[in-house]
Amino acid sequence: MNKPTPACYQLPVASVNNIINQSVGPLKPVLIFDTDISPYSLLDCFDQPLRQSGRMLLHTDTSLELFGQSGRITAPLPKGAANFITDLPASPLKQALSDLSPLRRLLPCGSGQRQYATLSFTDDEEKTHCRVRLLFITAQEEQAAALALVQPIRGYDASLTAVQQQILDLGGEAFDSMALYGQLFPPQSAYAAKPKISIAHDASAFTAANQIIATHLPIARANEDGIVADYDTEFLHDYRVQLRKIRSVLSLFKGIYAEAQTASLKARFSAIMAPTGPLRDLDVYLLEKQAYYDLLPTELHQGLNTLYNALSEQRHTEHGKLARHLRSPAYQHEIAGLAACFEQAGNLPQGPNALLPAHEYASKLIWKRYRKVCKIASGLDAATPDTEIHALRIQCKKLRYLMEFFATIFPAGPFRKLFKSLKRLQANLGLFNDYSIQQIKLQEMLDALPDGRGNHKFQVAQSVGALIAVLHARQIKERSSIVKSFARFNSPETQDRFRALFQKPKVQAP
C-alpha cells in the first residue's frame, strides 16, 4: 500500500527565499502576506501525546490549529475554557483529537509568534495552478521554523506534483513534530509514565532492584508541580502509581537489601504516600460524577447534587493540605534523601539474595506469583467471598508489576502474549473491586454528612441507596465475568508459556 503524499512540509529557514522566488517550470510564484504577526501557545498534555504522535497544536487569540502530515485542521476557540478535549465543541478538530485522554489537561509547553502568507503559482494567463500556505513561526528563544501547506487545485495535478518536488529539492521534508519541537523548543523532554527499563541479562538482583527504583522515583517527582498546580487528576494518579511500584519492589524482592534497610525504606515510602490518599479518593468519586448521574433517574439527581457539592468542598480542602505538604521543607528533604539512596545504591547494605542473577531471580518470583494467582482463582464460583476476589486482584497486580519490571530480559513475543492475557483478567478484577469499594465509600460519605442539612440528607440517602443497589448488581455480574476471564487466562497454552519462560527445568537424577 502506497503511503499518502504529505500535505504539510517543514522548510529549512535558509531555503524559504528560494521557495518564494523560484519559478516551477513555467509557473511563477506570487507571495501575499495575508495575516499580521500574532502570538501563539503550543499546547500538549503533560505526557506529550501530540508530540509523540507527530502532531502540533497551536492556540491563538481566535482559534486552535492542529498540524500533521495530512495538513491543518482549525476550529474557533470555544466560548468557555478549553482546558480538556471534552471542553471543545463537536468539530473535525475535536474528532482528530479524540485519541487524547479526557482526563489530561492541555498545557502550554511553548510560545512565540506566527504569520501566514499565501504563495500562488500562476501561468502566463495568471491562472493559479497550485497554492502553498506558508506559516512562519518563531519561539521565544529566537528559534525559527517554516511550514508549507500545499493546497491542490482541481485539474492541475501535474502542477501540484511539480511544486511538491521543488519543495523537496530545496530541502523540505514531510512534517515531523518531533524534529519541529526539537528545533523550536530544544529543552523539551518527553515524560513516560511507563518507562522501559533495560536490565542486563547478567545483572544481579541487587542491581536490577536499584535500577527499577531509581527509574520510577524521578518519574514520581516529575508530577509534583502538576499536583500542586492542580492541572488535572492524572498527576496525582501517576505519582501514586510510581510510588506503589517502588513499594512493590521492596515488598516482593525479598532478601535483596538487608532486613533492617528494607523495613526502613518501606516505612519511609509508605509515609510519603500516606498524605496522598484522601485527595485521590475524592478525585475518583468526582471523576465518576457523570456516570453516577447517568445511572439514576432525574428525580434522584437532587441528592447527588448535595453529595457532590460536599465532595467538591472536601476536595478543595484536601488539595490545599497536600500542596502544602509537597512544598514543605520536610517533604523535600525526605524525597531528596531517598533519591540519593538510589543514586549511590552501592552504599545500601545487601541481603542474602542480592547477588543472585536477575534472570534467575525474576523467574522464581514470577513463577511463584503465577502459582499463587492460579491457586486462588481455581476455586472461584458464585459463592466465593469478596475478600478472596480482592486477594486475587492484589496477586494479579503483583504479578503484573514483576512482569513489567523484568520484561526486557525475557523473549518479547511469548512474554507479550502472557502479559496481554493477564491484563484482560485484571480489567475484570478492577471493575469488580471498583463496584465493591464504591458501595462502601458511598455509604461512608453518606454517614459523614452532617445532620444539619435537613431534608437534603434524606435526598442524598435516597440517591446513594439507589446507586448502591445498581453497583451491587453490576458487581454480581462482574463476578461471573472474572470466572470466564480466568478460564481463558489459565488455558493449557498459557500454562505452557508460563512454564517455558519462568520455570527452570528439573535435572533428572542419573
Coordinates of C-alpha atoms in Angstrom, one line a residue:
M1 CA 0.0 0.0 0.0
N2 CA 1.4 3.4 -1.0
K3 CA 2.0 6.0 1.7
P4 CA -0.2 9.1 1.2
T5 CA 1.6 12.1 -0.1
P6 CA 2.2 14.7 2.6
A7 CA 0.2 17.9 2.5
C8 CA 2.4 19.6 5.1
Y9 CA 6.1 20.1 4.9
Q10 CA 8.8 21.6 7.0
L11 CA 11.1 24.0 5.2
P12 CA 14.7 24.9 6.0
V13 CA 14.6 28.6 7.0
A14 CA 17.6 29.2 4.8
S15 CA 15.6 27.9 1.7
V16 CA 12.5 30.0 2.2
N17 CA 13.7 32.8 -0.1
N18 CA 14.4 30.3 -2.9
I19 CA 11.0 28.7 -2.5
I20 CA 9.3 32.1 -2.6
N21 CA 11.2 33.4 -5.6
Q22 CA 11.9 30.4 -7.8
S23 CA 9.6 29.5 -10.7
V24 CA 8.3 25.9 -11.0
G25 CA 8.7 25.3 -14.7
P26 CA 6.5 27.9 -16.5
L27 CA 4.7 28.8 -13.2
K28 CA 5.7 32.0 -11.4
P29 CA 5.4 32.4 -7.6
V30 CA 3.2 35.2 -6.2
L31 CA 3.5 35.9 -2.5
I32 CA 0.9 37.7 -0.3
F33 CA 1.2 38.0 3.5
D34 CA -2.4 37.5 4.5
T35 CA -2.2 37.8 8.3
D36 CA -0.4 40.0 10.7
I37 CA 2.2 38.7 13.1
S38 CA 0.4 37.3 16.1
P39 CA 1.2 35.3 19.3
Y40 CA 0.5 31.6 19.8
S41 CA 0.9 29.0 22.5
L42 CA 1.9 25.4 21.8
L43 CA -0.4 23.0 23.6
D44 CA 0.1 19.4 24.6
C45 CA -0.7 17.2 27.6
F46 CA 2.0 16.5 30.2
D47 CA 2.8 13.1 28.7
Q48 CA 3.0 14.8 25.3
P49 CA 0.8 12.5 23.2
L50 CA 0.6 15.1 20.4
R51 CA 4.4 15.3 20.1
Q52 CA 4.8 11.6 20.3
S53 CA 2.1 11.0 17.6
G54 CA 3.5 13.5 15.1
R55 CA 1.1 16.4 15.6
M56 CA 1.3 20.0 16.8
L57 CA -1.5 22.1 18.3
L58 CA -1.3 25.9 18.4
H59 CA -3.6 28.1 20.5
T60 CA -4.0 31.6 19.1
D61 CA -6.2 34.6 20.0
T62 CA -9.0 33.3 17.9
S63 CA -8.5 29.6 17.0
L64 CA -7.0 26.2 17.6
E65 CA -4.8 24.9 14.8
L66 CA -3.7 21.2 14.6
F67 CA -0.9 20.3 12.2
G68 CA 0.2 16.9 10.9
Q69 CA 1.5 15.3 7.7
S70 CA -2.0 15.4 6.3
G71 CA -2.3 19.1 6.7
R72 CA -4.0 21.5 9.1
I73 CA -7.3 21.4 10.9
T74 CA -8.7 24.5 12.6
A75 CA -11.5 25.4 14.9
P76 CA -12.6 28.7 16.5
L77 CA -11.9 29.0 20.2
P78 CA -14.9 27.8 22.4
K79 CA -16.6 30.5 24.4
G80 CA -15.6 29.0 27.7
A81 CA -12.3 27.4 28.8
A82 CA -10.6 24.8 26.5
N83 CA -8.6 23.0 29.1
F84 CA -9.6 19.5 28.2
I85 CA -10.7 17.8 25.0
T86 CA -14.1 17.4 26.5
D87 CA -14.4 21.2 26.6
L88 CA -14.3 21.5 22.8
P89 CA -17.5 21.7 20.8
A90 CA -18.1 19.0 18.2
S91 CA -15.9 19.7 15.2
P92 CA -13.4 17.9 12.9
L93 CA -10.6 19.2 15.2
K94 CA -12.2 17.6 18.2
Q95 CA -12.6 14.3 16.3
A96 CA -8.9 14.5 15.3
L97 CA -8.0 14.8 19.0
S98 CA -10.4 12.1 20.2
D99 CA -7.4 9.8 21.0
L100 CA -6.3 12.1 23.7
S101 CA -7.2 11.2 27.3
P102 CA -10.2 13.2 28.5
L103 CA -8.5 13.3 32.0
R104 CA -5.4 15.1 30.7
R105 CA -5.3 18.9 30.6
L106 CA -3.9 20.7 27.6
L107 CA -1.0 22.7 28.9
P108 CA 1.2 25.4 27.2
C109 CA 4.6 24.0 26.6
G110 CA 6.0 26.8 24.5
S111 CA 5.0 30.1 22.9
G112 CA 6.1 32.6 20.3
Q113 CA 4.8 34.4 17.2
R114 CA 3.5 33.3 13.8
Q115 CA 2.4 34.7 10.5
Y116 CA 0.7 33.3 7.4
A117 CA 1.4 34.0 3.7
T118 CA -0.1 32.5 0.6
L119 CA 2.3 31.5 -2.3
S120 CA 0.4 31.1 -5.5
F121 CA 1.9 29.5 -8.7
T122 CA 0.4 31.1 -11.8
D123 CA 0.8 30.6 -15.5
D124 CA 1.2 33.3 -18.2
E125 CA -2.5 33.9 -18.2
E126 CA -2.4 34.4 -14.4
K127 CA -4.3 31.3 -13.7
T128 CA -3.4 29.7 -10.4
H129 CA -2.3 26.1 -10.7
C130 CA -1.3 25.5 -7.0
R131 CA -1.3 27.3 -3.7
V132 CA 1.1 26.9 -0.8
R133 CA 0.1 28.3 2.6
L134 CA 3.3 29.3 4.4
L135 CA 3.5 29.5 8.1
F136 CA 6.4 31.4 9.6
I137 CA 6.8 30.5 13.3
T138 CA 9.2 31.7 15.9
A139 CA 9.8 30.6 19.5
Q140 CA 10.7 32.9 22.4
E141 CA 14.4 31.9 22.3
E142 CA 14.6 33.3 18.7
Q143 CA 14.3 29.8 17.2
A144 CA 12.5 29.9 13.8
A145 CA 10.8 27.4 11.5
A146 CA 8.6 27.5 8.4
L147 CA 5.8 25.1 7.3
A148 CA 4.3 24.7 3.8
L149 CA 0.7 23.6 3.5
V150 CA 0.2 22.5 -0.1
Q151 CA -3.3 23.2 -1.5
P152 CA -4.1 21.5 -4.7
I153 CA -6.4 23.0 -7.4
R154 CA -8.7 20.7 -9.4
G155 CA -7.4 19.9 -12.8
Y156 CA -3.8 20.8 -12.1
D157 CA -2.4 17.6 -10.7
A158 CA 0.8 17.8 -12.7
S159 CA 1.5 21.3 -11.3
L160 CA 0.9 20.1 -7.8
T161 CA 3.4 17.3 -8.2
A162 CA 5.9 19.7 -9.6
V163 CA 5.5 22.1 -6.7
Q164 CA 5.9 19.3 -4.2
Q165 CA 9.0 18.1 -5.9
Q166 CA 10.5 21.6 -5.8
I167 CA 9.8 21.8 -2.1
L168 CA 11.7 18.5 -1.6
D169 CA 14.5 19.6 -3.9
L170 CA 15.0 22.7 -1.8
G171 CA 15.3 20.7 1.4
G172 CA 11.7 20.5 2.5
E173 CA 10.7 17.4 4.4
A174 CA 7.4 15.9 5.5
F175 CA 6.0 17.4 8.7
D176 CA 7.8 15.8 11.7
S177 CA 6.6 17.2 15.0
M178 CA 9.5 15.6 16.9
A179 CA 12.0 17.5 14.8
L180 CA 10.0 20.7 14.9
Y181 CA 9.6 20.5 18.7
G182 CA 13.4 20.0 19.0
Q183 CA 14.0 22.9 16.6
L184 CA 11.7 25.4 18.3
F185 CA 11.9 24.2 22.0
P186 CA 15.1 22.3 22.4
P187 CA 14.9 21.9 26.2
Q188 CA 11.6 19.8 25.9
S189 CA 11.9 16.2 27.1
A190 CA 9.3 13.5 26.9
Y191 CA 7.6 12.2 30.0
A192 CA 7.0 8.4 30.2
A193 CA 4.7 7.1 32.9
K194 CA 5.6 3.5 31.9
P195 CA 9.3 3.5 31.2
K196 CA 11.1 0.6 29.6
I197 CA 13.8 -0.5 31.9
S198 CA 16.6 -2.3 30.2
I199 CA 18.0 -4.7 32.7
A200 CA 21.1 -6.6 31.5
H201 CA 20.6 -10.3 31.3
D202 CA 23.6 -10.9 33.5
A203 CA 22.8 -8.2 36.1
S204 CA 22.5 -9.1 39.7
A205 CA 19.1 -8.9 41.5
F206 CA 20.5 -6.1 43.7
T207 CA 21.5 -4.1 40.6
A208 CA 18.0 -4.7 39.0
A209 CA 16.2 -3.6 42.1
N210 CA 18.2 -0.4 42.4
Q211 CA 17.7 0.3 38.7
I212 CA 13.9 -0.1 38.9
I213 CA 13.6 2.2 41.9
A214 CA 16.0 4.7 40.5
T215 CA 13.9 4.9 37.3
H216 CA 10.5 5.3 39.0
L217 CA 11.4 7.8 41.7
P218 CA 12.2 10.7 39.3
I219 CA 9.0 10.0 37.3
A220 CA 7.0 10.3 40.6
R221 CA 8.8 13.6 41.3
A222 CA 8.1 14.9 37.8
N223 CA 4.4 15.0 38.8
E224 CA 4.9 17.2 42.0
D225 CA 4.4 20.6 40.3
G226 CA 1.3 19.4 38.5
I227 CA -0.2 18.1 41.7
V228 CA 0.4 21.5 43.5
A229 CA -0.9 23.4 40.5
D230 CA -3.9 21.1 40.3
Y231 CA -3.7 20.9 36.5
D232 CA -5.5 17.6 36.3
T233 CA -6.0 14.5 38.4
E234 CA -3.6 12.3 36.4
F235 CA -0.6 14.0 38.1
L236 CA -1.5 12.6 41.5
H237 CA -2.6 9.3 39.9
D238 CA 0.8 8.8 38.2
Y239 CA 2.7 10.0 41.3
R240 CA 1.0 7.3 43.4
V241 CA 1.5 4.6 40.7
Q242 CA 5.2 5.2 40.7
L243 CA 5.5 5.1 44.5
R244 CA 3.3 1.9 44.5
K245 CA 5.7 0.3 42.1
I246 CA 8.7 1.2 44.3
R247 CA 7.0 -0.2 47.3
S248 CA 6.2 -3.4 45.4
V249 CA 9.9 -3.8 44.7
L250 CA 10.7 -3.5 48.4
S251 CA 8.0 -6.0 49.3
L252 CA 8.4 -8.6 46.5
F253 CA 12.2 -8.6 46.1
K254 CA 12.9 -10.3 49.4
G255 CA 16.4 -10.7 50.6
I256 CA 17.8 -8.1 48.2
Y257 CA 18.5 -5.5 50.9
A258 CA 19.4 -6.1 54.5
E259 CA 16.3 -6.7 56.6
A260 CA 16.6 -3.5 58.6
Q261 CA 17.3 -1.5 55.4
T262 CA 14.2 -2.9 53.7
A263 CA 12.0 -2.2 56.7
S264 CA 13.3 1.4 56.8
L265 CA 12.7 2.1 53.1
K266 CA 9.2 0.6 53.2
A267 CA 8.3 2.8 56.2
R268 CA 9.7 5.9 54.5
F269 CA 8.0 5.4 51.2
S270 CA 4.7 4.5 53.0
A271 CA 4.9 7.7 55.0
I272 CA 5.4 9.7 51.8
M273 CA 2.4 8.1 50.1
A274 CA 0.0 8.3 53.0
P275 CA -0.9 12.1 52.6
T276 CA -2.0 11.5 49.0
G277 CA -4.8 9.0 49.8
P278 CA -7.6 11.3 50.9
L279 CA -7.3 13.5 47.8
R280 CA -7.1 10.6 45.4
D281 CA -10.2 9.0 46.9
L282 CA -12.1 12.2 46.3
D283 CA -10.8 12.5 42.8
V284 CA -12.1 9.0 42.0
Y285 CA -15.6 9.9 43.1
L286 CA -15.6 13.2 41.4
L287 CA -14.5 11.5 38.2
E288 CA -17.4 9.1 38.5
K289 CA -19.9 12.0 38.8
Q290 CA -21.4 11.9 35.3
A291 CA -21.5 8.1 35.4
Y292 CA -23.5 8.2 38.7
Y293 CA -25.9 10.7 37.3
D294 CA -26.4 8.5 34.2
L295 CA -27.2 5.5 36.4
L296 CA -30.1 7.3 38.3
P297 CA -33.4 8.7 37.2
T298 CA -33.7 12.5 37.1
E299 CA -35.8 12.7 40.2
L300 CA -32.9 11.3 42.3
H301 CA -30.4 13.9 41.0
Q302 CA -31.0 16.4 43.7
G303 CA -29.5 14.1 46.3
L304 CA -26.4 13.7 44.1
N305 CA -26.2 17.5 43.8
T306 CA -25.9 17.8 47.5
L307 CA -23.4 14.9 47.8
Y308 CA -21.2 16.3 45.0
N309 CA -21.2 19.8 46.5
A310 CA -20.0 18.4 49.7
L311 CA -17.3 16.3 47.9
S312 CA -16.1 19.4 46.0
E313 CA -15.7 21.3 49.2
Q314 CA -13.7 18.5 50.8
R315 CA -11.5 18.2 47.7
H316 CA -10.6 21.9 47.9
T317 CA -9.5 21.4 51.5
E318 CA -7.6 18.2 50.8
H319 CA -5.8 19.6 47.8
G320 CA -4.6 22.5 49.9
K321 CA -3.3 20.2 52.6
L322 CA -1.4 18.0 50.0
A323 CA 0.0 21.0 48.2
R324 CA 1.4 22.5 51.4
H325 CA 2.9 19.0 52.2
L326 CA 4.6 18.7 48.9
R327 CA 6.1 22.2 49.2
S328 CA 7.2 21.7 52.8
P329 CA 11.0 21.6 53.6
A330 CA 10.4 18.3 55.4
Y331 CA 9.0 16.5 52.4
Q332 CA 11.6 18.0 50.0
H333 CA 14.4 16.9 52.3
E334 CA 13.0 13.3 52.7
I335 CA 12.3 12.7 49.0
A336 CA 15.7 14.1 48.1
G337 CA 17.3 11.8 50.6
L338 CA 15.5 8.8 49.2
A339 CA 16.6 9.7 45.7
A340 CA 20.2 10.0 46.9
C341 CA 20.0 6.4 48.3
F342 CA 19.5 5.0 44.9
E343 CA 21.8 7.4 43.0
Q344 CA 24.6 5.8 45.1
A345 CA 22.9 2.5 45.6
G346 CA 26.3 0.7 46.2
N347 CA 26.1 2.1 49.8
L348 CA 22.9 0.2 50.6
P349 CA 23.5 -2.9 52.8
Q350 CA 22.8 -6.0 50.8
G351 CA 20.7 -9.0 51.7
P352 CA 21.3 -12.7 51.2
N353 CA 19.8 -12.7 47.7
A354 CA 21.5 -9.6 46.4
L355 CA 24.0 -11.3 44.1
L356 CA 21.6 -13.8 42.5
P357 CA 21.4 -13.3 38.7
A358 CA 18.5 -11.1 37.9
H359 CA 17.1 -13.5 35.3
E360 CA 17.1 -16.4 37.7
Y361 CA 15.7 -14.3 40.5
A362 CA 12.9 -12.8 38.3
S363 CA 11.9 -16.3 37.0
K364 CA 11.5 -17.5 40.6
L365 CA 9.5 -14.5 41.6
I366 CA 7.2 -14.5 38.6
W367 CA 6.6 -18.3 38.7
K368 CA 5.8 -18.2 42.4
R369 CA 3.3 -15.3 42.0
Y370 CA 1.7 -17.0 39.0
R371 CA 1.1 -20.2 41.1
K372 CA -0.5 -18.1 43.8
V373 CA -2.8 -16.5 41.3
C374 CA -3.8 -19.9 40.0
K375 CA -4.3 -21.3 43.4
I376 CA -6.7 -18.5 44.5
A377 CA -8.6 -18.4 41.2
S378 CA -9.1 -22.1 40.7
G379 CA -11.8 -22.1 43.4
L380 CA -13.8 -19.1 42.1
D381 CA -17.5 -19.6 41.8
A382 CA -20.7 -17.7 42.6
A383 CA -20.3 -18.2 46.3
T384 CA -16.7 -17.1 46.6
P385 CA -16.4 -14.4 49.3
D386 CA -15.4 -10.9 48.1
T387 CA -12.3 -11.0 50.2
E388 CA -10.9 -13.8 48.1
I389 CA -11.6 -12.0 44.8
H390 CA -9.8 -8.9 46.3
A391 CA -6.9 -11.2 47.2
L392 CA -6.8 -12.4 43.6
R393 CA -6.7 -8.9 42.3
I394 CA -3.8 -8.0 44.6
Q395 CA -1.8 -11.1 43.5
C396 CA -2.5 -10.3 39.8
K397 CA -1.3 -6.7 40.4
K398 CA 1.9 -8.0 42.0
L399 CA 2.4 -10.5 39.1
R400 CA 1.9 -7.7 36.6
Y401 CA 4.4 -5.4 38.3
L402 CA 7.0 -8.2 38.3
M403 CA 6.5 -8.9 34.6
E404 CA 6.7 -5.1 33.8
F405 CA 9.9 -4.8 35.8
F406 CA 11.7 -7.7 34.0
A407 CA 10.1 -7.5 30.6
T408 CA 13.4 -6.8 28.8
I409 CA 15.2 -10.0 30.0
F410 CA 12.7 -12.4 28.5
P411 CA 11.7 -13.3 24.9
A412 CA 9.5 -10.5 23.7
G413 CA 6.9 -12.5 21.7
P414 CA 5.8 -15.1 24.3
F415 CA 6.1 -12.5 27.1
R416 CA 3.7 -10.1 25.4
K417 CA 1.1 -12.8 24.9
L418 CA 1.1 -13.6 28.6
F419 CA 1.0 -10.0 29.6
K420 CA -1.9 -9.3 27.4
S421 CA -3.8 -12.2 28.8
L422 CA -3.1 -11.1 32.4
K423 CA -4.3 -7.5 31.6
R424 CA -7.7 -8.9 30.5
L425 CA -8.1 -10.7 33.7
Q426 CA -7.0 -7.6 35.7
A427 CA -9.6 -5.5 33.9
N428 CA -12.4 -7.7 35.2
L429 CA -11.0 -7.8 38.7
G430 CA -10.5 -4.0 38.6
L431 CA -14.2 -3.4 37.8
F432 CA -15.3 -5.8 40.5
N433 CA -13.1 -4.0 43.0
D434 CA -14.4 -0.6 41.9
Y435 CA -18.0 -1.7 42.3
S436 CA -17.3 -3.1 45.7
I437 CA -15.2 -0.1 47.0
Q438 CA -17.7 2.4 45.6
Q439 CA -20.5 0.9 47.6
I440 CA -18.5 1.1 50.8
K441 CA -17.3 4.6 50.2
L442 CA -20.7 5.9 49.2
Q443 CA -22.2 4.6 52.5
E444 CA -19.2 6.2 54.4
M445 CA -19.8 9.5 52.6
L446 CA -23.5 9.4 53.5
D447 CA -22.7 8.7 57.1
A448 CA -20.2 11.6 57.2
L449 CA -22.7 14.2 56.1
P450 CA -23.8 16.4 59.0
D451 CA -27.4 16.0 60.2
G452 CA -27.9 19.8 59.9
R453 CA -28.6 19.6 56.2
G454 CA -32.3 18.8 56.9
N455 CA -34.2 17.3 54.1
H456 CA -31.0 17.3 52.0
K457 CA -29.6 14.3 53.8
F458 CA -32.8 12.3 53.2
Q459 CA -32.4 13.1 49.5
V460 CA -28.8 12.0 49.5
A461 CA -29.8 8.8 51.3
Q462 CA -32.3 8.0 48.5
S463 CA -29.8 8.6 45.8
V464 CA -27.0 6.7 47.5
G465 CA -29.3 3.8 48.2
A466 CA -30.3 3.6 44.6
L467 CA -26.7 3.8 43.5
I468 CA -25.5 1.1 45.9
A469 CA -28.3 -1.2 44.5
V470 CA -27.1 -0.7 40.9
L471 CA -23.4 -1.1 41.8
H472 CA -24.2 -4.3 43.7
A473 CA -26.0 -5.8 40.7
R474 CA -23.0 -4.8 38.5
Q475 CA -20.6 -6.4 40.9
I476 CA -22.5 -9.7 40.8
K477 CA -22.4 -9.7 37.0
E478 CA -18.7 -8.9 37.0
R479 CA -18.0 -11.9 39.3
S480 CA -19.2 -14.3 36.5
S481 CA -17.0 -12.4 34.0
I482 CA -14.0 -13.0 36.3
V483 CA -14.6 -16.7 36.3
K484 CA -14.7 -16.8 32.5
S485 CA -11.7 -14.5 32.2
F486 CA -9.6 -16.7 34.4
A487 CA -10.6 -19.7 32.4
R488 CA -9.1 -18.0 29.4
F489 CA -6.1 -16.9 31.3
N490 CA -5.4 -20.3 32.7
S491 CA -5.7 -22.2 29.4
P492 CA -3.3 -25.0 28.7
E493 CA -1.5 -22.8 26.2
T494 CA -1.0 -20.1 28.8
Q495 CA 0.2 -22.6 31.4
D496 CA 2.8 -24.0 29.0
R497 CA 4.1 -20.5 28.2
F498 CA 4.5 -19.6 31.8
R499 CA 6.2 -22.9 32.5
A500 CA 8.6 -22.5 29.5
L501 CA 9.6 -18.9 30.4
F502 CA 9.8 -19.0 34.1
Q503 CA 10.2 -22.5 35.5
K504 CA 13.7 -23.9 35.5
P505 CA 13.7 -27.4 34.1
K506 CA 14.4 -30.0 36.8
V507 CA 17.6 -32.0 36.4
Q508 CA 16.8 -35.7 36.2
A509 CA 18.7 -38.0 38.5
P510 CA 21.1 -40.3 36.7

